[in-house]
Coordinates of N, CA, C and O in Angstrom, one line a residue:
X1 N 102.8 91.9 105.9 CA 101.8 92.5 105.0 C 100.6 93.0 105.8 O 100.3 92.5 106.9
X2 N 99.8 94.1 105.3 CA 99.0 94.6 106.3 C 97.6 94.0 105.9 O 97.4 93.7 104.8
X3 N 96.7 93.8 106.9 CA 95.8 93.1 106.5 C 94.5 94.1 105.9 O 93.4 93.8 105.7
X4 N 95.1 95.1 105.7 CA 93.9 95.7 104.9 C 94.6 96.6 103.5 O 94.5 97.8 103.4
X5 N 95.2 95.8 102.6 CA 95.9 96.0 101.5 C 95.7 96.9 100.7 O 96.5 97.2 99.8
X6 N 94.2 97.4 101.0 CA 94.2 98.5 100.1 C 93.6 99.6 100.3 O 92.7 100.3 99.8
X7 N 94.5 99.8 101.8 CA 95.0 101.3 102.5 C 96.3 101.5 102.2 O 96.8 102.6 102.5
X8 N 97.0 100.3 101.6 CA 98.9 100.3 101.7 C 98.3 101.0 100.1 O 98.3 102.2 99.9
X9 N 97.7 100.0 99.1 CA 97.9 100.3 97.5 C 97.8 101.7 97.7 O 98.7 102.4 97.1
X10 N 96.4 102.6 98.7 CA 95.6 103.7 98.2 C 96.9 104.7 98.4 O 97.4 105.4 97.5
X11 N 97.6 104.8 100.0 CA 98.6 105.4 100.6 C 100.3 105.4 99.6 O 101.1 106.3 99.7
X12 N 100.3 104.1 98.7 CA 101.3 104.2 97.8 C 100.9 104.6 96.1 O 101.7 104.3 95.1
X13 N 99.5 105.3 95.8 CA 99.1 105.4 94.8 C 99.5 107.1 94.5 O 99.4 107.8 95.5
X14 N 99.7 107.5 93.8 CA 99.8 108.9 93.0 C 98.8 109.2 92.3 O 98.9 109.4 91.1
X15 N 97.4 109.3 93.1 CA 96.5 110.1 92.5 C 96.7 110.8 91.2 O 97.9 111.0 90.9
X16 N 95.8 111.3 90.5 CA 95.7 112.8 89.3 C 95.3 113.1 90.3 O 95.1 112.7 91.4
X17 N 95.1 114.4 89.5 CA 94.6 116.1 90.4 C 93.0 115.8 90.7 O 92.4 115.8 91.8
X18 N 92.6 115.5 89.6 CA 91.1 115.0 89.7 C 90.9 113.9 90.9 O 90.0 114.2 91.7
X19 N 91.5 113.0 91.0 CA 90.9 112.2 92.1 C 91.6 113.0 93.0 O 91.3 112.2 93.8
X20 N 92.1 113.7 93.5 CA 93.0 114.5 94.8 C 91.6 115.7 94.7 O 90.7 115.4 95.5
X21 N 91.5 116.2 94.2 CA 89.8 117.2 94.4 C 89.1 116.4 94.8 O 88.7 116.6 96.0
X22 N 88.7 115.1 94.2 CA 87.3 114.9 95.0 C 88.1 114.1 96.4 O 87.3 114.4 97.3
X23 N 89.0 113.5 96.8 CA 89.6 113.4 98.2 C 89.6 114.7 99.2 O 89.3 114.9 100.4
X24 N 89.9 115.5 98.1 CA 89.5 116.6 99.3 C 88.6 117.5 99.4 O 88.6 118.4 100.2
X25 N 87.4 117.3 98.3 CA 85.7 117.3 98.3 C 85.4 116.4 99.8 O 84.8 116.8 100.7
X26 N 85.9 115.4 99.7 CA 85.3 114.4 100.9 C 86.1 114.5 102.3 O 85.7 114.1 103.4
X27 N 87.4 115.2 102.1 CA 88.1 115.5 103.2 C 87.1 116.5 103.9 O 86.5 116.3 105.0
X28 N 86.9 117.8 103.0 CA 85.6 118.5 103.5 C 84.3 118.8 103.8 O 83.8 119.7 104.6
X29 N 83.7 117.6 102.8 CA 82.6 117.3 103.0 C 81.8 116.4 103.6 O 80.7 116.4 103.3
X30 N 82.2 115.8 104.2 CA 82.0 114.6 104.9 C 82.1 114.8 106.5 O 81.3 114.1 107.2
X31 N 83.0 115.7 106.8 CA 82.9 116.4 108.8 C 81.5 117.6 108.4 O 80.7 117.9 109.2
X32 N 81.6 118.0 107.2 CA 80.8 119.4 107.4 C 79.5 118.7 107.1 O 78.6 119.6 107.0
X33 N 79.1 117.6 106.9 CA 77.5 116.8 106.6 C 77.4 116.6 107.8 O 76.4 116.9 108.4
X34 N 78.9 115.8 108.6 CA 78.3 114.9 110.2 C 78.0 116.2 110.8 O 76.8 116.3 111.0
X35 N 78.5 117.1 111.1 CA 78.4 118.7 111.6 C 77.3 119.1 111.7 O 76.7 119.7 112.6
X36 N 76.9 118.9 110.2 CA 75.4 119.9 110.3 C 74.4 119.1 110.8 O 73.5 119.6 111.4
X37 N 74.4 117.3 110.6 CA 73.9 116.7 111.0 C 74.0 116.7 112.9 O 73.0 116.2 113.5
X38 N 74.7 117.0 113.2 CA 74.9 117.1 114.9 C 74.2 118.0 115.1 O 73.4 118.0 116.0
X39 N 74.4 119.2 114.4 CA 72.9 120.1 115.5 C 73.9 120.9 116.1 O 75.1 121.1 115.7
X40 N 73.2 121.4 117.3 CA 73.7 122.2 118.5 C 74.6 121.1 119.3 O 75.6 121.5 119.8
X41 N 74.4 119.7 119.3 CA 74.5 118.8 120.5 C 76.4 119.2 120.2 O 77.1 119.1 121.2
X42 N 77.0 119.5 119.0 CA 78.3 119.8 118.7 C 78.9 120.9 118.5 O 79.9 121.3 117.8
X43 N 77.8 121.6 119.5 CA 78.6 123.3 120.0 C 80.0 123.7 120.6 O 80.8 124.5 120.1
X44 N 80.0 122.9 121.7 CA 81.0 123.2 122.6 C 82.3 123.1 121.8 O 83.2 124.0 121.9
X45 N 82.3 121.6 120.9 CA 83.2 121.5 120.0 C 83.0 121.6 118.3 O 82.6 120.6 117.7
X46 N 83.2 122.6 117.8 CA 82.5 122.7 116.5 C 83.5 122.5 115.3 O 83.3 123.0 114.2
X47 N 84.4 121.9 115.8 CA 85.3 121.3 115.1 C 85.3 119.9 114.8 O 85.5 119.3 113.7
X48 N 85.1 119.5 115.7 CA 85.1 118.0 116.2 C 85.5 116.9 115.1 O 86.4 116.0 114.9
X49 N 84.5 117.2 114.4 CA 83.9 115.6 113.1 C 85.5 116.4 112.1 O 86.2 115.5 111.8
X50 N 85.9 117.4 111.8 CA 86.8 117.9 110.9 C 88.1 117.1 111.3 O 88.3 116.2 110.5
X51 N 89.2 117.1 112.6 CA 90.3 116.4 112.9 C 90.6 115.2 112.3 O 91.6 114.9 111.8
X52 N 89.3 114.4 112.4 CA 90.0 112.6 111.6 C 90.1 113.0 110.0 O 90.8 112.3 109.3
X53 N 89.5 113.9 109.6 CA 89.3 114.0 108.4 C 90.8 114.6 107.5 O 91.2 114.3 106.4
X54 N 91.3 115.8 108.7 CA 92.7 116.2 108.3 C 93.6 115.4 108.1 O 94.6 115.6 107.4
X55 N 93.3 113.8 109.2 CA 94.5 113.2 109.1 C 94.3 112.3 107.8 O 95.1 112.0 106.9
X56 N 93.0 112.1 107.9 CA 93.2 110.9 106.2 C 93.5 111.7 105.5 O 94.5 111.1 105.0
X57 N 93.5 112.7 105.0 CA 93.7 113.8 104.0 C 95.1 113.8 103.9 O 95.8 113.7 102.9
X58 N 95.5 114.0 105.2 CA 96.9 114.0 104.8 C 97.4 112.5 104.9 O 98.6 112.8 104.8
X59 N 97.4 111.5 104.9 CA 97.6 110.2 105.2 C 97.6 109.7 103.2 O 98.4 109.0 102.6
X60 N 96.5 110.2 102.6 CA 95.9 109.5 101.6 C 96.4 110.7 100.4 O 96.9 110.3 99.4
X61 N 96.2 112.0 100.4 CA 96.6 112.9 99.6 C 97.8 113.6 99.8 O 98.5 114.0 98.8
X62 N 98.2 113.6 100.9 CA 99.5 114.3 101.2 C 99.7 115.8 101.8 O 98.8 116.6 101.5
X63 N 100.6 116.1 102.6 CA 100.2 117.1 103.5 C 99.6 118.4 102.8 O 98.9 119.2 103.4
X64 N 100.0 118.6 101.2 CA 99.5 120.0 100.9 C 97.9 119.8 100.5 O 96.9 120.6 100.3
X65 N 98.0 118.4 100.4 CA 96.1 119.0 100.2 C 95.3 118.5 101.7 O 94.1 118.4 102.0
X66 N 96.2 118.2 102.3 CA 95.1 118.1 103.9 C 95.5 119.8 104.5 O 95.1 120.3 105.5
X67 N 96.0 120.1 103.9 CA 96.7 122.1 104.4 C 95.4 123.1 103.8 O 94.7 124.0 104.3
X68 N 95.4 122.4 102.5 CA 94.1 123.1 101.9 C 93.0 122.2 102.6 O 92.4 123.3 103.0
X69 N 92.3 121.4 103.0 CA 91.4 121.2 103.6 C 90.9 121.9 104.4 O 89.8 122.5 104.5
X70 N 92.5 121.9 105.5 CA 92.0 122.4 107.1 C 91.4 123.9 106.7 O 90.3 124.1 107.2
X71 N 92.0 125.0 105.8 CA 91.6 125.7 105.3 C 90.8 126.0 105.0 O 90.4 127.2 105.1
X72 N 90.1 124.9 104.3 CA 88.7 125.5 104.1 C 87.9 125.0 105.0 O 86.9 125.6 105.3
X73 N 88.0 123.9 105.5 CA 87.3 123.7 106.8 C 87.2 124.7 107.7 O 86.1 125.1 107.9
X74 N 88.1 125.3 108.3 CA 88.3 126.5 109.1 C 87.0 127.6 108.8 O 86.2 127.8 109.6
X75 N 87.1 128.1 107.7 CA 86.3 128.7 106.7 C 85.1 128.4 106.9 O 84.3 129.3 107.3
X76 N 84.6 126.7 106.8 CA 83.3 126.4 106.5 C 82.8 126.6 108.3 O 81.7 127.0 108.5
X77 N 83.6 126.3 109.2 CA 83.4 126.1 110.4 C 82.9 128.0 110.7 O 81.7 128.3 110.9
X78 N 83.7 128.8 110.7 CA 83.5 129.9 111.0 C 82.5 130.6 110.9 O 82.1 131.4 111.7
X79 N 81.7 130.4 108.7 CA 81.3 130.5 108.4 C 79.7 129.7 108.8 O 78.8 130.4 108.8
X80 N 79.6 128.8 109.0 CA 78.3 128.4 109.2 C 78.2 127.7 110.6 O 77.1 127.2 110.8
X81 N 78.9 127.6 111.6 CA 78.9 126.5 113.1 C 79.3 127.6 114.0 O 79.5 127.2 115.2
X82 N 79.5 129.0 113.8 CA 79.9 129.6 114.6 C 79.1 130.3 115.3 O 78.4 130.8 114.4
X83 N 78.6 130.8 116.1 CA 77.6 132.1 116.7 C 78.3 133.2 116.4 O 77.7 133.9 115.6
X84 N 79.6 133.5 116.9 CA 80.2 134.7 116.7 C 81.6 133.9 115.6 O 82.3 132.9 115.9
X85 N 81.7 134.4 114.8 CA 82.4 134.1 113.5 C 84.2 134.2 114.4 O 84.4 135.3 115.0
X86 N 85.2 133.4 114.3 CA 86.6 133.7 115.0 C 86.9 135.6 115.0 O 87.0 136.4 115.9
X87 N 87.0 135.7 113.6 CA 87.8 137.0 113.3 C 87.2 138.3 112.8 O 87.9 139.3 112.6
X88 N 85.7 138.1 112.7 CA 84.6 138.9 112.7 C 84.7 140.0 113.7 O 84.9 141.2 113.4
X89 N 84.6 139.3 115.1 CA 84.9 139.7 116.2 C 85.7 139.3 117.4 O 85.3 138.9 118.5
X90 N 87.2 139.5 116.9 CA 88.4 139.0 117.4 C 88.2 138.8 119.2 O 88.3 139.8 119.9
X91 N 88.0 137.9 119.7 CA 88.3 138.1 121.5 C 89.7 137.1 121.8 O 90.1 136.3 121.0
X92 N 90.3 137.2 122.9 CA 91.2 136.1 123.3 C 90.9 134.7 122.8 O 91.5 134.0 122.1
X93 N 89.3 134.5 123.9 CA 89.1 133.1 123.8 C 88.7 132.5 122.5 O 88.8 131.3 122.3
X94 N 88.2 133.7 121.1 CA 88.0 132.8 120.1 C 89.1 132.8 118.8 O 89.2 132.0 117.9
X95 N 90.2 134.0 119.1 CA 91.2 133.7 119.0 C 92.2 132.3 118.9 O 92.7 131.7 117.9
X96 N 92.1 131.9 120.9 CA 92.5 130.9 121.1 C 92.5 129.8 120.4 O 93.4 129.1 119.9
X97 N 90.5 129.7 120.3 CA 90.1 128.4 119.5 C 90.7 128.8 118.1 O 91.3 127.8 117.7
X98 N 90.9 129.5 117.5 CA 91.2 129.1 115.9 C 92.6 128.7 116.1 O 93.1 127.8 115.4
X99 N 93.4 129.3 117.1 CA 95.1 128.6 116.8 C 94.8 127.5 117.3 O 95.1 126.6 116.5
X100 N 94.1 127.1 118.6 CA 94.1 125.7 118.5 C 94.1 124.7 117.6 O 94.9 123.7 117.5
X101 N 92.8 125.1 116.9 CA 92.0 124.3 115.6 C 93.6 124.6 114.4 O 93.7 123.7 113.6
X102 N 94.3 125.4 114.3 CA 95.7 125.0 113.4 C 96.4 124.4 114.4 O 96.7 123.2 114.2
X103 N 96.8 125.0 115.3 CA 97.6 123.7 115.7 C 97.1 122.3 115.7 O 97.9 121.4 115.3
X104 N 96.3 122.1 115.9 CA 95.7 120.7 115.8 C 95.8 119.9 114.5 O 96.4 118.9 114.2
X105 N 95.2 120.8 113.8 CA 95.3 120.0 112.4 C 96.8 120.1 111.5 O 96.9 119.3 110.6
X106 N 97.8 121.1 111.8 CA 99.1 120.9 111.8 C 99.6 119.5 112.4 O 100.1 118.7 111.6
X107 N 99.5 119.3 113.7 CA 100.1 117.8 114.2 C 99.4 117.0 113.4 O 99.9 116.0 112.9
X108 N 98.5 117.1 113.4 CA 97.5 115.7 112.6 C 97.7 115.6 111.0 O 97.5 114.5 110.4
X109 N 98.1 117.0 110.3 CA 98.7 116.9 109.1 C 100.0 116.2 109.2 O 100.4 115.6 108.2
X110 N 100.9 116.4 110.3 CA 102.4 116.2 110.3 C 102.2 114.8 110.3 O 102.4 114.1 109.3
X111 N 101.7 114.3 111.6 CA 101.3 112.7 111.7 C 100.9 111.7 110.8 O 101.1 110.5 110.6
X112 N 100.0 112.8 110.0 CA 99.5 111.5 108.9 C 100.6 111.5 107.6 O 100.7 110.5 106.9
X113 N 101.6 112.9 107.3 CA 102.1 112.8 106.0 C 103.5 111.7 107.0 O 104.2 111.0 106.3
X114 N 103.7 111.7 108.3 CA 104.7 110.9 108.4 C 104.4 109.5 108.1 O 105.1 108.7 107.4
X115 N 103.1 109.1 108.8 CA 102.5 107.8 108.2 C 102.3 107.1 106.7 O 102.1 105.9 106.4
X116 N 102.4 108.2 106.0 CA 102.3 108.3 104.6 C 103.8 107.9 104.3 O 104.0 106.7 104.1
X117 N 105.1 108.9 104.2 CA 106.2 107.9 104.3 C 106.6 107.0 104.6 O 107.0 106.2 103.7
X118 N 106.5 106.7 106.0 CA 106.7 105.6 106.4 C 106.3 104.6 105.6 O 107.0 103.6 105.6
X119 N 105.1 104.8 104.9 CA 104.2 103.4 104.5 C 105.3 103.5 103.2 O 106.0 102.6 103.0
X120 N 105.3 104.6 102.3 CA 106.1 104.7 101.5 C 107.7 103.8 101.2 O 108.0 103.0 100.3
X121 N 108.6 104.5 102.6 CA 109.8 103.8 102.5 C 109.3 102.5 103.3 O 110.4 101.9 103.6
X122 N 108.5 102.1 103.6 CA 108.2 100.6 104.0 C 108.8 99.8 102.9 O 109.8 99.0 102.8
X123 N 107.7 100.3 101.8 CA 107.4 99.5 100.2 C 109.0 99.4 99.6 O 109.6 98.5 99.1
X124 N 109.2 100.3 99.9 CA 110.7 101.0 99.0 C 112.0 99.8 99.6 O 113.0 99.4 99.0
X125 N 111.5 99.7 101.0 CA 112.5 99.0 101.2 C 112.3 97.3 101.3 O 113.1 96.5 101.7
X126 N 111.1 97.0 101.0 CA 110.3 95.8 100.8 C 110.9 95.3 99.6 O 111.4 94.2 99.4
X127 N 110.9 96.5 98.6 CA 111.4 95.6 97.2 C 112.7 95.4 97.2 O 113.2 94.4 96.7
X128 N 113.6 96.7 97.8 CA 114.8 96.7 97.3 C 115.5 95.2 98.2 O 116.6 94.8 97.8
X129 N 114.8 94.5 99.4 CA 115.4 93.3 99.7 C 114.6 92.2 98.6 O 114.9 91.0 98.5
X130 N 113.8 92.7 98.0 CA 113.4 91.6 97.6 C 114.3 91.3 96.3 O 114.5 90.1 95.9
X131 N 114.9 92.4 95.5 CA 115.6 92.4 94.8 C 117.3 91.8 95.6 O 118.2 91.2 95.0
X132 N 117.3 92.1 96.7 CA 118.7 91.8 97.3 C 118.7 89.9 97.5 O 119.6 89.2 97.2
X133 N 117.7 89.6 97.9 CA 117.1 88.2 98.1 C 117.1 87.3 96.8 O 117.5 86.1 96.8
X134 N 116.8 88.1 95.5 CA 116.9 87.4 94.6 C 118.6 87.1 94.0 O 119.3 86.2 93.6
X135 N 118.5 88.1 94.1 CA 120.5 88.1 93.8 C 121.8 87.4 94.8 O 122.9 87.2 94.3
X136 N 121.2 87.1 96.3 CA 121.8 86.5 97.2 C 121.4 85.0 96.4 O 122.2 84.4 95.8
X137 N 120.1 84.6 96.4 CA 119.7 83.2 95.8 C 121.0 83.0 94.8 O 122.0 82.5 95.2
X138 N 120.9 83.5 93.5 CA 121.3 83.4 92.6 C 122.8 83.3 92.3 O 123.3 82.8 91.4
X139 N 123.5 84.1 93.9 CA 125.0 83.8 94.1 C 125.1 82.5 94.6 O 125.9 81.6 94.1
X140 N 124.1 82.3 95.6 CA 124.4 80.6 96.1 C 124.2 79.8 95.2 O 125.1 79.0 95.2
X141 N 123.1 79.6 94.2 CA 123.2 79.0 93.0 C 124.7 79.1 92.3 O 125.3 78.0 92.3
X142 N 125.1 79.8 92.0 CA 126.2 79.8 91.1 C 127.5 79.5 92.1 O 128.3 78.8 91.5
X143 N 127.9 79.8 93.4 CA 128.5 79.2 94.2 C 128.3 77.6 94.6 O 129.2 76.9 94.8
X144 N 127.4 77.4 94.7 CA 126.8 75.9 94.4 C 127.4 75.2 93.5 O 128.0 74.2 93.9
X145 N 127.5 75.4 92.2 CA 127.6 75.1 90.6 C 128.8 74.7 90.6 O 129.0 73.5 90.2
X146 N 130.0 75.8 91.1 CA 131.6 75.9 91.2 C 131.8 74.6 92.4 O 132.5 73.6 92.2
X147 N 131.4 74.7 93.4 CA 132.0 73.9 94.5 C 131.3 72.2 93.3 O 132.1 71.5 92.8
X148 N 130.1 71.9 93.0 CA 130.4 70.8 91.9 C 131.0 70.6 91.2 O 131.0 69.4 91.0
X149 N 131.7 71.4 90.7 CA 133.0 71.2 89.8 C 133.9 70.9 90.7 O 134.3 69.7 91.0
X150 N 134.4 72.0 91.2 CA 135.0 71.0 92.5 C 135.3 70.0 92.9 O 136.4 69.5 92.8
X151 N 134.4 69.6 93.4 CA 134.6 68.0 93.7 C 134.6 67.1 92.3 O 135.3 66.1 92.0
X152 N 133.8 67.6 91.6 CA 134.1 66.6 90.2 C 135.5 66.4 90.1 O 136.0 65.3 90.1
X153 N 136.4 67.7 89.8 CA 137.7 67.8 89.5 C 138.1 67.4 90.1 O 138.7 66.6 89.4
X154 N 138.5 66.9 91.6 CA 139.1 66.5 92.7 C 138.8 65.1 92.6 O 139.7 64.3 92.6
X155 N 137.5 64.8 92.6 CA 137.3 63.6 92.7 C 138.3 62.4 91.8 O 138.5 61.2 91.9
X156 N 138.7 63.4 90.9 CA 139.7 62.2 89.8 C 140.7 61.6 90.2 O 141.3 60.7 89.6
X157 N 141.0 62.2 91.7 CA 141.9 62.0 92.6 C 141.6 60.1 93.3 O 140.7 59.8 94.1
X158 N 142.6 59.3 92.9 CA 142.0 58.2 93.8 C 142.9 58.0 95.1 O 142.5 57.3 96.0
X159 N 143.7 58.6 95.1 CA 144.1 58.6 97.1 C 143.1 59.5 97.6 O 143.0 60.6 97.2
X160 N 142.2 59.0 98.8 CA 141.8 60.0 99.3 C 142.2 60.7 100.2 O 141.4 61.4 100.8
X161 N 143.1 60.7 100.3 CA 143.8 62.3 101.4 C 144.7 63.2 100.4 O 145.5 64.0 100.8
X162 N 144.6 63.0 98.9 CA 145.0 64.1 98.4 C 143.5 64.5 97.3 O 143.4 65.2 96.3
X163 N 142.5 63.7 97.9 CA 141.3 64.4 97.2 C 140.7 65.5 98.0 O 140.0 66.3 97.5
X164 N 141.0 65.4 99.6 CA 140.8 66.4 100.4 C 141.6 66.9 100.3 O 141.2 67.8 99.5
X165 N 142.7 67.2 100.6 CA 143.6 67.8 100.3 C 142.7 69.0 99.5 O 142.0 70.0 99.8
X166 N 143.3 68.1 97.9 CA 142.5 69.1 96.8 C 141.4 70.1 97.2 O 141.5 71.3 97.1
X167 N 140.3 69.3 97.6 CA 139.2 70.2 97.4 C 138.8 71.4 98.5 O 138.0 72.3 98.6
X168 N 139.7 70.8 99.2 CA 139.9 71.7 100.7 C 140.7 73.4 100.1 O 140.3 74.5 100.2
X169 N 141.8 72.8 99.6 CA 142.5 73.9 99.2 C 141.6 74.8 98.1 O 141.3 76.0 98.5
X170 N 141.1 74.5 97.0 CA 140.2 74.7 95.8 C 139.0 75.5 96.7 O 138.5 76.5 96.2
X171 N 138.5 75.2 97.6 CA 137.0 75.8 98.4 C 137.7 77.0 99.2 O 137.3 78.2 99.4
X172 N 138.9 76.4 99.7 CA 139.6 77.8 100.3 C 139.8 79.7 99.3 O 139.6 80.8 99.6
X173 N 140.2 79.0 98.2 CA 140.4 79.7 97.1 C 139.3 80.6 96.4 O 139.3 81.7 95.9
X174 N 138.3 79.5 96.6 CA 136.7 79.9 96.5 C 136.4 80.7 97.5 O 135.7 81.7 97.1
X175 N 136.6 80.7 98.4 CA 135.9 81.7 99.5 C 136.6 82.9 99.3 O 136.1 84.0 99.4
X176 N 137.8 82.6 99.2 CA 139.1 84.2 99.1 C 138.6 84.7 97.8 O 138.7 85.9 97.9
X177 N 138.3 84.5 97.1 CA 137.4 84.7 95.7 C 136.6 85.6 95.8 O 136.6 86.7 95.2
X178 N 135.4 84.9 97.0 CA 134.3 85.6 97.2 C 133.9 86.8 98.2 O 133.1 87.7 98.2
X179 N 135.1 86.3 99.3 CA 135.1 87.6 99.8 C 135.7 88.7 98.8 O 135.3 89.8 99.1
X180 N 136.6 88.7 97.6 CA 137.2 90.3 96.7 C 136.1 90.6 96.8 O 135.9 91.6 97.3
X181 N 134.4 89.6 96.1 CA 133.5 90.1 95.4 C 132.7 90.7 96.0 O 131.8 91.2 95.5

């Protein structure tokens, strides 16, 4: 069990559309406050505060709305953190930076919607033993039940080497039983 339970509930929950907007109001709003809050001191990287934010987005909403994030992140970044805007005025190097900045947030979208399954068929396969668990019980119970009879029936036997016998043979029969099943 993970010890912070309700990152598993949030990551196994199916949002509405309404709570998935405002996840990804905060997917984007929340790098673009620390951002403006940094000043110049987060020039060199003016992406920076946006990356963790792609991956919860995708971790917690799912890859198509951490896709729309980076999106408008991109956008907001260009638009207000840039000196020279990426595509305003296209050069190599600020080119570069914007594929960077997708490729980046592509891996970190891929990463987190894998984390997201994962956590998913975690659950999926949590219950389906737990369901297998209950039904294995419930065979030994009732295998249980039969081998009592068993020996009850057998037991009416008063030589004891044909009460073994008996129940020897009878438990054999039981097992050939339970392997058909």
């Amino acid at each position: 069990m993970m010890r912070l339970d309700w990152v598993r509930r949030a990551i196994l929950s199916d949002p509405s559309v309404g709570k998935r907007l405002i996840g990804l109001a905060l997917a984007v709003g929340v790098p673009t406050a620390i951002r403006w809050a940094l000043g110049a001191s987060a020039n060199p990287v003016p992406l920076v505060t946006f990356f963790p934010a792609m991956l919860l987005a995708a971790v917690f909403l799912g890859w198509r709305w951490a896709t729309i994030a980076a999106v408008l992140s991109a956008i907001i970044v260009n638009r207000f953190f840039l000196a020279a805007p990426w595509l305003e005025a296209p050069t190599p190097p600020r080119i570069a930076i914007f594929v960077f900045f997708l490729l980046s947030c592509a891996l970190l979208i891929i990463t987190g919607e894998t984390l997201r399954r994962l956590t998913r068929d975690m659950d999926r396969l949590a219950k389906e033993r737990e369901v297998l668990t209950r039904e294995m019980y419930h065979r030994v119970q009732n295998t249980l039940a039969v081998v009592d009879g068993l020996v009850r029936m057998a037991k009416q036997e008063t030589d004891l080497d044909q009460f073994r016998e008996d129940l020897s043979g009878r438990i054999r029969a039981l097992s050939r039983a339970n392997r058909v099943l």
